[in-house]
Coordinates of N, CA and C in Angstrom, one line a residue:
X28 N -1.5 -33.6 19.1 CA 0.1 -33.3 19.2 C 0.1 -31.8 18.3
X29 N 0.7 -31.1 19.0 CA 0.9 -29.8 18.2 C 2.1 -29.3 17.7
X30 N 2.3 -28.4 16.9 CA 3.6 -28.2 16.3 C 4.5 -27.5 17.3
X31 N 4.3 -26.7 18.3 CA 5.1 -26.4 19.3 C 5.8 -27.7 19.9
X32 N 5.1 -28.6 20.5 CA 5.4 -30.0 21.1 C 6.3 -30.8 20.0
X33 N 5.8 -30.8 18.6 CA 6.6 -31.5 17.7 C 8.1 -31.0 17.7
X34 N 8.2 -29.8 17.6 CA 9.6 -29.1 17.7 C 10.3 -29.2 19.2
X35 N 9.6 -29.0 20.0 CA 10.2 -28.9 21.3 C 10.8 -30.5 21.7
X36 N 10.2 -31.6 21.3 CA 10.6 -33.0 21.7 C 11.9 -33.3 20.8
X37 N 12.2 -32.3 19.8 CA 13.6 -32.7 19.1 C 14.8 -31.9 19.9
X38 N 14.3 -31.3 20.8 CA 15.5 -30.6 21.7 C 16.5 -29.8 20.7
X39 N 15.5 -28.5 20.2 CA 16.3 -27.5 19.3 C 17.3 -26.8 20.4
X40 N 18.4 -26.2 19.3 CA 19.2 -25.5 19.9 C 19.2 -24.2 19.3
X41 N 19.3 -22.9 20.2 CA 19.4 -21.8 19.8 C 17.9 -21.4 19.0
X42 N 16.7 -21.9 19.5 CA 15.2 -21.8 19.1 C 14.5 -21.3 20.5
X43 N 13.9 -20.2 20.1 CA 12.7 -19.8 21.5 C 11.4 -19.9 20.9
X44 N 10.6 -20.8 21.4 CA 9.1 -21.1 21.3 C 8.2 -20.2 22.0
X45 N 7.3 -19.4 21.4 CA 6.5 -18.5 22.2 C 5.1 -18.7 21.7
X46 N 4.3 -18.7 22.8 CA 2.4 -18.8 22.3 C 2.2 -17.8 21.4
X47 N 1.4 -18.3 20.2 CA 0.9 -17.2 19.3 C 0.0 -16.0 20.2
X48 N -0.6 -16.3 21.2 CA -1.5 -15.4 21.9 C -0.8 -14.4 22.7
X49 N 0.2 -14.4 22.8 CA 1.5 -13.5 23.5 C 2.2 -12.5 22.4
X50 N 2.0 -12.9 21.3 CA 2.5 -12.5 20.2 C 2.2 -11.2 19.7
X51 N 2.8 -9.9 19.5 CA 2.0 -9.0 18.7 C 1.8 -8.7 17.2
X52 N 2.2 -9.6 16.6 CA 2.1 -9.5 15.1 C 0.6 -9.4 14.8
X53 N -0.1 -8.3 14.0 CA -1.3 -8.3 13.7 C -1.7 -9.3 12.6
X54 N -2.7 -9.9 12.7 CA -3.3 -10.8 11.7 C -2.5 -12.4 11.7
X55 N -1.7 -12.5 12.8 CA -1.3 -14.0 12.6 C -2.2 -14.8 12.9
X56 N -2.0 -15.7 11.7 CA -2.9 -17.1 11.5 C -2.2 -18.2 11.7
X57 N -1.1 -18.6 11.6 CA -0.5 -19.7 11.6 C 0.7 -19.6 12.5
X58 N 1.6 -20.8 12.3 CA 3.1 -20.9 13.0 C 3.7 -19.7 12.1
X59 N 4.5 -19.1 12.9 CA 5.6 -18.5 12.6 C 6.7 -18.3 13.0
X60 N 7.8 -18.2 11.9 CA 9.1 -18.3 12.7 C 10.0 -17.4 11.8
X61 N 10.6 -16.7 12.9 CA 11.5 -15.4 12.5 C 12.9 -16.0 12.7
X62 N 13.6 -15.9 11.6 CA 15.3 -16.2 11.9 C 16.0 -15.0 12.4
X63 N 17.3 -15.2 12.8 CA 18.0 -14.3 13.2 C 18.5 -13.2 12.2
X64 N 18.4 -13.8 10.9 CA 18.7 -12.9 9.8 C 17.6 -12.2 9.1
X65 N 16.4 -12.2 9.6 CA 15.5 -11.7 9.2 C 14.3 -12.5 8.3
X66 N 14.8 -13.9 8.0 CA 13.9 -14.6 7.5 C 12.6 -15.2 8.1
X67 N 11.7 -15.0 7.3 CA 10.1 -15.3 8.1 C 9.5 -16.2 7.0
X68 N 8.8 -17.4 8.0 CA 8.5 -18.5 7.3 C 6.8 -18.7 8.3
X69 N 5.8 -19.1 7.6 CA 4.8 -19.4 8.3 C 4.2 -21.0 7.9
X70 N 3.3 -21.1 8.8 CA 2.8 -22.7 8.9 C 3.8 -23.7 8.9
X71 N 3.5 -24.9 7.6 CA 4.3 -25.9 7.7 C 5.9 -25.5 7.7
X72 N 5.9 -24.2 6.7 CA 7.5 -23.9 6.6 C 7.9 -23.4 7.8
X73 N 7.2 -23.0 8.7 CA 8.0 -22.4 10.2 C 8.4 -23.6 10.9
X74 N 7.4 -24.5 11.0 CA 7.7 -25.9 11.7 C 8.9 -26.6 11.1
X75 N 8.9 -26.5 9.7 CA 10.4 -27.1 9.1 C 11.5 -26.4 9.6
X76 N 11.4 -25.0 9.4 CA 12.5 -24.3 10.0 C 12.8 -24.6 11.4
X77 N 11.8 -24.6 12.1 CA 12.3 -25.1 13.4 C 13.1 -26.3 13.7
X78 N 12.5 -27.4 12.9 CA 13.3 -28.7 12.9 C 14.5 -28.6 12.6
X79 N 15.1 -27.2 11.8 CA 16.5 -27.4 11.3 C 17.3 -27.1 12.7
X80 N 16.8 -26.6 13.7 CA 17.6 -26.4 14.7 C 18.0 -27.8 15.9
X81 N 17.5 -28.7 15.5 CA 17.8 -29.9 16.1 C 18.9 -30.7 15.4
X82 N 18.8 -32.0 15.7 CA 20.0 -32.9 15.0 C 19.9 -32.9 13.4
X83 N 21.0 -33.5 12.7 CA 20.8 -33.7 11.6 C 19.7 -34.7 10.8
X84 N 19.3 -35.7 11.6 CA 18.0 -36.1 11.0 C 16.7 -35.4 11.1
X85 N 16.5 -34.6 11.9 CA 15.5 -33.8 12.0 C 15.5 -32.6 11.1
X86 N 16.8 -31.9 11.1 CA 17.1 -30.8 10.2 C 16.7 -31.4 8.6
X87 N 17.3 -32.6 8.3 CA 17.0 -33.1 7.0 C 15.3 -33.2 6.6
X88 N 14.8 -33.7 7.5 CA 13.4 -34.0 7.5 C 12.8 -32.4 7.4
X89 N 13.1 -31.3 8.1 CA 12.7 -30.1 7.9 C 13.0 -29.6 6.6
X90 N 14.0 -29.8 5.9 CA 14.6 -29.5 4.6 C 13.6 -30.3 3.5
X91 N 13.5 -31.5 3.8 CA 12.6 -31.8 2.6 C 11.0 -31.5 2.8
X92 N 10.4 -31.2 4.0 CA 9.2 -30.8 4.3 C 9.1 -29.2 3.3
X93 N 10.5 -28.3 3.3 CA 10.3 -27.5 2.5 C 10.4 -27.4 1.2
X94 N 10.7 -28.4 0.2 CA 10.7 -28.5 -1.1 C 9.4 -27.9 -1.6
X95 N 9.5 -27.0 -2.6 CA 8.0 -26.3 -3.0 C 7.0 -26.9 -3.4
X96 N 7.0 -28.2 -4.1 CA 5.9 -28.9 -4.5 C 5.4 -29.7 -3.1
X97 N 6.4 -30.3 -2.3 CA 5.9 -31.1 -1.5 C 5.5 -30.3 0.0
X98 N 5.8 -29.2 0.1 CA 5.5 -28.3 1.1 C 4.0 -27.7 0.7
X99 N 3.7 -27.2 -0.1 CA 2.5 -26.8 -0.7 C 1.2 -28.1 -0.6
X100 N 1.7 -29.3 -1.1 CA 1.0 -30.5 -0.8 C 0.7 -30.6 0.8
X101 N 1.8 -30.7 1.7 CA 1.6 -30.9 3.0 C 0.7 -30.0 3.5
X102 N 1.1 -28.7 3.3 CA 0.2 -27.5 4.1 C -1.2 -27.8 3.7
X103 N -1.5 -28.1 2.6 CA -2.8 -28.5 2.1 C -3.5 -29.6 2.8
X104 N -2.6 -30.7 3.0 CA -3.3 -31.9 3.9 C -3.2 -31.1 5.6
X105 N -2.5 -30.7 5.8 CA -2.7 -30.0 7.3 C -4.0 -29.3 7.4
X106 N -3.9 -28.4 6.1 CA -5.4 -27.3 6.3 C -6.5 -28.2 6.4
X107 N -6.6 -29.4 5.5 CA -7.5 -30.1 5.4 C -8.1 -31.0 6.8
X108 N -7.0 -31.0 7.4 CA -7.1 -31.9 8.7 C -7.3 -31.2 10.0
X109 N -7.6 -29.6 9.6 CA -8.2 -28.7 10.9 C -6.7 -28.0 11.4
X110 N -6.0 -28.1 10.4 CA -4.5 -27.2 11.2 C -4.3 -25.9 10.3
X111 N -5.4 -25.5 9.5 CA -5.5 -24.1 8.7 C -5.4 -23.1 9.5
X112 N -5.5 -22.1 9.0 CA -5.2 -20.4 9.5 C -6.5 -20.4 10.6
X113 N -6.0 -19.6 11.6 CA -6.9 -19.3 12.4 C -7.1 -18.1 13.1
X114 N -7.9 -17.4 13.7 CA -7.8 -15.9 14.3 C -7.5 -16.2 16.0
X115 N -6.3 -15.5 16.2 CA -5.7 -15.5 17.5 C -6.0 -14.1 18.3
X116 N -6.3 -14.0 19.4 CA -6.3 -12.7 20.0 C -4.9 -12.5 20.3
X117 N -4.3 -11.2 20.0 CA -3.0 -10.8 20.2 C -3.3 -10.3 21.7
X118 N -1.9 -10.2 22.4 CA -1.7 -9.5 23.5 C -2.3 -8.3 24.1
X119 N -2.7 -7.3 23.0 CA -3.2 -6.1 23.0 C -4.9 -6.3 23.2
X120 N -5.4 -7.4 22.4 CA -6.7 -7.6 22.7 C -7.7 -8.1 23.9
X121 N -6.4 -8.9 24.6 CA -6.8 -9.4 25.7 C -6.9 -8.7 27.0

């Protein structure tokens, strides 16, 4: 199960999900969230922000995952399970 699938299955409102390979941000290594107000989040925080666009239960789960100590612990756990940063070719390199 991938992060985009996790967020998509919650039927988010006002959220566009794009593949990282087609994005033009240099050095993109993790999931990236860019809010309408310019807010940027990466990794687990990006997935948590994506969950905020779903129902109240999912939004609450996303909010909990963003608590400072818990977010760092969960990101470390995900990195250890193979969900760490990776180099992806951008659209310009392909």
